CSV table of C-alpha atoms in Angstrom, one decimal:
chain,number,residue,atom,x,y,z
J,1,MET,CA,102.4,65.8,28.6
J,2,GLU,CA,103.6,68.8,26.8
J,3,GLN,CA,103.3,67.1,23.4
J,4,SER,CA,99.8,66.0,24.1
J,5,THR,CA,98.6,69.5,25.1
J,6,ARG,CA,100.2,71.1,22.1
J,7,THR,CA,98.8,68.6,19.6
J,8,GLN,CA,95.3,68.7,20.9
J,9,PRO,CA,92.9,70.5,18.4
J,10,PRO,CA,91.3,73.7,19.4
J,11,GLY,CA,87.7,73.7,20.7
J,12,PRO,CA,86.0,72.7,23.9
J,13,ARG,CA,87.6,70.1,25.9
J,14,ARG,CA,85.7,66.9,26.7
J,15,ARG,CA,84.6,66.4,30.2
J,16,PRO,CA,85.7,63.1,31.8
J,17,ARG,CA,83.0,60.7,33.1
J,18,SER,CA,81.5,61.2,36.5
J,19,GLY,CA,83.5,58.1,37.9
J,20,ALA,CA,86.7,59.4,36.6
J,21,ALA,CA,86.0,63.0,37.9
J,22,GLY,CA,85.2,61.7,41.4
J,23,ALA,CA,88.4,59.7,41.4
J,24,SER,CA,90.8,62.4,40.1
J,25,VAL,CA,89.3,65.6,41.6
J,26,PRO,CA,89.0,65.6,45.5
J,27,GLY,CA,86.0,67.2,47.0
J,28,PRO,CA,86.1,70.6,48.7
J,29,GLY,CA,87.8,70.5,52.0
J,30,ARG,CA,89.0,66.8,51.5
J,31,ALA,CA,92.5,65.8,50.6
J,32,PRO,CA,93.4,62.8,48.5
J,33,GLU,CA,94.2,59.7,50.2
J,34,GLY,CA,97.8,59.4,51.3
J,35,ALA,CA,98.4,63.1,50.9
J,36,PRO,CA,99.8,65.0,53.9
J,37,ALA,CA,97.8,67.6,55.8
J,38,ALA,CA,99.8,70.4,54.3
J,39,ALA,CA,98.9,69.5,50.8
J,40,ALA,CA,95.3,69.4,51.7
J,41,SER,CA,95.5,73.0,53.0
J,42,ARG,CA,97.0,74.3,49.8
J,43,LEU,CA,94.0,73.1,47.7
J,44,ARG,CA,92.0,75.9,46.2
J,45,PRO,CA,88.3,75.9,47.1
J,46,VAL,CA,85.7,75.1,44.4
J,47,ALA,CA,84.2,78.1,42.6
J,48,GLY,CA,81.1,79.5,44.3
J,49,GLN,CA,82.2,78.5,47.9
J,50,PRO,CA,84.0,81.0,50.2
J,51,ALA,CA,87.3,80.1,51.6
J,52,ALA,CA,87.3,78.9,55.2
J,53,ARG,CA,89.0,81.4,57.5
J,54,PRO,CA,91.0,80.2,60.5
J,55,ALA,CA,89.2,80.8,63.8
J,56,THR,CA,90.8,83.6,65.8
J,57,PRO,CA,90.3,83.9,69.5
J,58,ARG,CA,88.2,86.9,70.7
J,59,LEU,CA,89.5,89.2,73.4
J,60,ARG,CA,87.0,90.4,76.0
J,61,LEU,CA,87.9,93.6,77.8
J,62,ARG,CA,86.2,93.9,81.3
J,63,LEU,CA,86.2,97.4,82.6
J,64,PRO,CA,85.7,98.2,86.3
J,65,LEU,CA,82.2,99.5,87.1
J,66,ARG,CA,81.6,102.1,89.7
J,67,GLY,CA,78.6,100.3,91.2
J,68,ARG,CA,80.5,97.4,92.4
J,69,GLY,CA,82.0,97.6,95.9
J,70,ASP,CA,84.4,94.7,95.6
J,71,ALA,CA,85.7,95.4,92.2
J,72,ALA,CA,88.8,97.7,91.7
J,73,LEU,CA,88.1,101.2,90.7
J,74,TYR,CA,90.9,102.7,88.5
J,75,GLY,CA,93.4,100.2,90.0
J,76,ARG,CA,92.5,101.1,93.5
J,77,ARG,CA,90.1,99.5,96.0
J,78,ARG,CA,87.7,101.6,98.1
J,79,THR,CA,87.9,101.2,101.8
J,80,GLY,CA,85.9,102.7,104.5
J,81,ARG,CA,88.8,104.0,106.7
J,82,PRO,CA,88.9,107.6,107.6
J,83,THR,CA,91.7,109.9,106.2
J,84,ARG,CA,94.8,109.9,108.4
J,85,LEU,CA,96.5,113.1,109.5
J,86,THR,CA,100.2,113.7,109.4
J,87,ALA,CA,102.0,115.7,112.1
J,88,VAL,CA,101.8,119.0,110.1
J,89,GLY,CA,98.2,118.4,109.2
J,90,THR,CA,97.2,117.7,112.8
J,91,GLY,CA,98.8,121.0,114.0
J,92,VAL,CA,97.0,123.0,111.2
J,93,VAL,CA,93.6,121.4,111.9
J,94,ALA,CA,94.0,122.0,115.5
J,95,VAL,CA,94.8,125.5,115.2
J,96,LEU,CA,92.1,126.3,112.6
J,97,ALA,CA,89.3,124.3,114.3
J,98,THR,CA,90.1,125.9,117.8
J,99,LEU,CA,90.2,129.4,116.4
J,100,ALA,CA,86.8,128.8,114.6
J,101,VAL,CA,85.2,127.6,117.8
J,102,ALA,CA,86.6,130.4,119.8
J,103,GLY,CA,85.5,132.9,117.2
J,104,VAL,CA,81.9,131.6,117.2
J,105,ASP,CA,81.8,131.6,121.1
J,106,ARG,CA,83.1,135.3,121.2
J,107,LEU,CA,80.6,136.3,118.5
J,108,LEU,CA,77.6,134.7,120.2
J,109,PHE,CA,78.5,135.3,124.0
J,110,ASP,CA,81.2,138.0,123.8
J,111,GLY,CA,83.8,135.9,125.5
J,112,LEU,CA,85.4,132.3,125.7
J,113,GLY,CA,83.1,130.3,127.8
J,114,TRP,CA,81.6,126.8,127.9
J,115,LEU,CA,81.2,126.6,124.1
J,116,PHE,CA,84.9,127.1,123.6
J,117,GLY,CA,85.7,124.4,126.2
J,118,VAL,CA,83.3,121.9,124.6
J,119,GLY,CA,84.6,122.6,121.1
J,120,TYR,CA,88.1,122.1,122.4
J,121,LEU,CA,87.2,118.6,123.6
J,122,VAL,CA,85.6,117.7,120.3
J,123,VAL,CA,88.8,118.9,118.5
J,124,CYS,CA,91.1,116.9,120.8
J,125,PHE,CA,89.0,113.9,120.2
J,126,GLN,CA,89.0,114.1,116.5
J,127,LEU,CA,92.8,114.7,116.3
J,128,ALA,CA,93.6,111.7,118.5
J,129,VAL,CA,91.3,109.4,116.3
J,130,ARG,CA,92.4,110.6,112.9
J,131,VAL,CA,96.2,111.0,113.4
J,132,ARG,CA,98.3,108.3,111.8
J,133,TYR,CA,100.1,105.9,113.8
J,134,ALA,CA,103.6,107.3,113.0
J,135,ASP,CA,102.6,110.7,114.3
J,136,LEU,CA,100.6,109.8,117.4
J,137,LEU,CA,102.4,112.3,119.7
J,138,ALA,CA,101.2,115.2,117.5
J,139,ALA,CA,97.7,114.9,118.8
J,140,PRO,CA,98.3,115.7,122.5
J,141,ILE,CA,100.8,118.4,121.6
J,142,SER,CA,98.9,120.2,119.0
J,143,GLY,CA,95.8,120.6,121.3
J,144,PRO,CA,97.3,122.9,124.0
J,145,ILE,CA,99.3,124.9,121.4
J,146,ALA,CA,95.9,125.6,119.6
J,147,PHE,CA,94.3,126.3,122.9
J,148,ALA,CA,96.9,128.9,123.8
J,149,ALA,CA,96.8,130.5,120.4
J,150,ALA,CA,93.0,131.0,120.6
J,151,LEU,CA,93.3,132.7,124.0
J,152,LEU,CA,96.0,134.9,122.8
J,153,LEU,CA,94.2,136.1,119.7
J,154,LEU,CA,90.6,136.1,120.7
J,155,ALA,CA,90.5,136.6,124.5
J,156,PRO,CA,89.4,140.0,125.7
J,157,VAL,CA,92.3,142.3,126.9
J,158,ASN,CA,91.8,145.3,129.0
J,159,SER,CA,95.0,147.1,128.2
J,160,SER,CA,97.4,147.0,125.2
J,161,GLY,CA,101.0,146.0,125.3
J,162,VAL,CA,103.2,142.8,125.4
J,163,THR,CA,102.9,142.6,129.2
J,164,ALA,CA,99.2,142.8,129.2
J,165,GLN,CA,99.0,140.1,126.6
J,166,VAL,CA,101.2,137.8,128.6
J,167,VAL,CA,99.1,138.5,131.7
J,168,ALA,CA,95.8,138.0,129.9
J,169,LEU,CA,97.2,134.7,128.5
J,170,ALA,CA,98.2,133.3,131.9
J,171,THR,CA,95.0,134.4,133.4
J,172,GLY,CA,92.9,132.7,130.6
J,173,LEU,CA,95.0,129.5,131.0
J,174,ALA,CA,94.3,129.4,134.7
J,175,LEU,CA,90.7,130.0,134.5
J,176,ARG,CA,90.2,127.6,131.8
J,177,ALA,CA,92.6,124.9,133.1
J,178,GLY,CA,89.8,122.3,133.5
J,179,TRP,CA,89.0,122.4,129.8
J,180,LEU,CA,92.6,122.4,128.8
J,181,PHE,CA,93.5,119.4,130.9
J,182,SER,CA,90.4,117.6,129.9
J,183,GLY,CA,90.9,117.9,126.2
J,184,THR,CA,94.6,117.1,126.4
J,185,GLY,CA,94.2,114.2,128.7
J,186,LEU,CA,91.4,112.7,126.3
J,187,ALA,CA,93.8,113.0,123.5
J,188,ALA,CA,96.6,111.4,125.4
J,189,LEU,CA,94.4,108.4,126.5
J,190,ILE,CA,93.2,107.7,123.0
J,191,VAL,CA,96.7,107.9,121.6
J,192,LEU,CA,97.9,105.6,124.3
J,193,ALA,CA,95.1,103.1,123.7
J,194,ARG,CA,95.8,103.2,119.9
J,195,PHE,CA,99.5,102.6,120.6
J,196,VAL,CA,99.0,99.6,122.8
J,197,ALA,CA,96.4,98.1,120.4
J,198,GLN,CA,98.8,98.4,117.5
J,199,ARG,CA,101.6,96.8,119.4
J,200,ARG,CA,99.5,93.9,120.2
J,201,ILE,CA,98.5,93.4,116.6
J,202,HIS,CA,102.2,93.3,115.7
J,203,ARG,CA,103.0,90.8,118.3
J,204,ALA,CA,100.2,88.6,117.3
J,205,ARG,CA,101.6,88.5,113.8
């Protein structure tokens, strides 16, 4: 083969006939008969036709949407459960809410009357409902403490001194014992009902 190519005279080469060309040169994308698949993949494409690229799988990223209630939002599902209070949170909320109700009652009626009692009932109910299961006892305990703190700070006192404050506190607790026991008893009943219901759920599982 080397001698034939060297001794060939210069000039344009003669093209073989159509039959010989079809037999010697394979078509684009076809391998010669008997050749393996690897040899067919190494054949260069014919001029004027782009080389075929291997198909690559497309990756589709699905981002969570805020409008979907069932879809996860930032890796967390939305639920309709209310926020639960810890023991410390229950005490802080009880004191602040009771003092706020007592301040409004004294500002409007110049004393602690029925508005203070109704507000205390509402506070005790909310505490018993929103406290978490591990801190159920904090609800019936925080209510009376907040009630006593409101009387000590906002109840009218005739004379100054520690003794006068203690007497005014005892008198205020005795006069408003109905509201105190009602709110505390309501919180205790709700806490007891939640405890029994949770125990039944655990036993059913």
